[in-house]
Amino acid sequence: MGWLVDLTDVSRFYDGSARTVALDSVTFQVERGEFTSVMGPSGSGKSTLLNIVAGLDRPTSGRVIVDSQDLTGASESELARFRRSRIGFVFQFFNLLSNLTVLENVKVPAELARVRPAEASSRAHSLLEELGIASVAKSFPANLSGGQRQRVAIARALVNRPALILADEPTGALDTNAGSQVMDLLAGLNERGQTILLVTHDPKLATGHGRRVVTLRDGRMADDTRLQPWRETRAVDLVQVRREA
Amino acid sequence: MSLRFAVLGLLAEQPLHGYQVKQSFEDLLGGTWEVNIGQVYQTIQRLERDGLVRATGDRGDRGRQAYDVTDAGRDALAEWLGDPEQQPQVLREEIYIKLALLGRHADGRLGQVLDSQRRVYLQRLRDLADQVRAAQAAGRTELALLFRGALLHTEADLKWLDVCAEEIGRRK
């Protein structure tokens, strides 16, 4: 097995007029197949952590290994290749290309990774089918609901069969209903073995699925809680609706 | 008070005998309030005394008596449903008392207490999310909303712990 994500003593400083510590000696591992939520208020370092795991940013010190690849000393082109082939991104605002159809959007990462066109099309079609958006394959993003757009973004994230899905506030721009559908979708992917790292400020989102919640505070790991899903709890041991007379 | 009106509300739907009232009441709230049958009979007797319900039909097998709502009962129910709640906020968790005492007695342990409480709340959020999903899957919209209410309260509790941790961090 081994770790899919393995961060050892990772720090990230930004030098401006004063030194800002975005991450402070973070050691953090994610197993293959895990659904982990990273939670913290804005400025806690969670975006920096995500960027470092994604190979979008480099630590000031410490070691980063993702999917057996040491990112610490990787060149820019190695990082770009790593991101394209090993990571699927899901963002708050979908980041779809407005001049391309749904199908074309999903195919973009496969084309960048030089997957054969027939293979890219076949993967994109079956993902759209799987995510319940095959009927809008020829539509443009502007004509879709927020929930549909995020499904397209998830299909795009999956097209290169990434080792890891990084989801950054994936429901932040959605209403409650569409948001919970997107979360159910991510949970379903995880049940089929997809490793997911979710970043959110929302404790409801962080705890709603998955089995682990990591909390960052001021760039440090403040907590690492393992959740037990679906405990056989009697309702009355969880909630009591009563007022003493 | 709320048991009285819940019983009234259930009897306003259809006549029920005491045991059926107990079952319907517990089902209504998804098991979040367990009542004993004695409480239910006592509540029905008081409602009858106040003219809000009356015995209806013959005593069935095993001598069970069904009850029905009177016009006065319907009026009282409508009034109760329409009244906003004005009771003080209830903070029953002992953590509030612990916090007040720990500030005086156990310097250094407060952070630890807050952390372990926080883990309990994180798990509770998960348990409640599971209950919401189960209620929704069963088509029980009102019950799902009840659990969502509890979920949002737990979220507030969690935020409060973070405020406490921040405040204590600043004091150090």
PDB file of C-alpha atoms in Angstrom, chain A residues 10 14 48 60 66 75 81-82 97 100 154 156 198 207 235:
ATOM      1  CA  VAL A  10       6.738  20.856   5.329  1.00  0.00           C
ATOM      2  CA  TYR A  14       6.346  34.009   1.960  1.00  0.00           C
ATOM      3  CA  THR A  48      -1.113  26.360   0.535  1.00  0.00           C
ATOM      4  CA  THR A  60      10.347  26.362   1.642  1.00  0.00           C
ATOM      5  CA  VAL A  66       2.810  12.162  -3.944  1.00  0.00           C
ATOM      6  CA  SER A  75      11.675  20.409 -12.386  1.00  0.00           C
ATOM      7  CA  ARG A  81       3.448  16.362 -16.201  1.00  0.00           C
ATOM      8  CA  PHE A  82       2.734  15.180 -12.664  1.00  0.00           C
ATOM      9  CA  LEU A  97     -13.736  26.797 -20.773  1.00  0.00           C
ATOM     10  CA  LEU A 100     -15.905  24.619 -25.558  1.00  0.00           C
ATOM     11  CA  ILE A 154     -15.596  16.317 -11.904  1.00  0.00           C
ATOM     12  CA  ARG A 156     -12.831  16.501 -16.442  1.00  0.00           C
ATOM     13  CA  LEU A 198     -11.278  17.869   0.189  1.00  0.00           C
ATOM     14  CA  THR A 207     -17.576  15.641   8.365  1.00  0.00           C
ATOM     15  CA  ALA A 235     -31.685   8.756  17.858  1.00  0.00           C
TER      16      ALA A 235
END
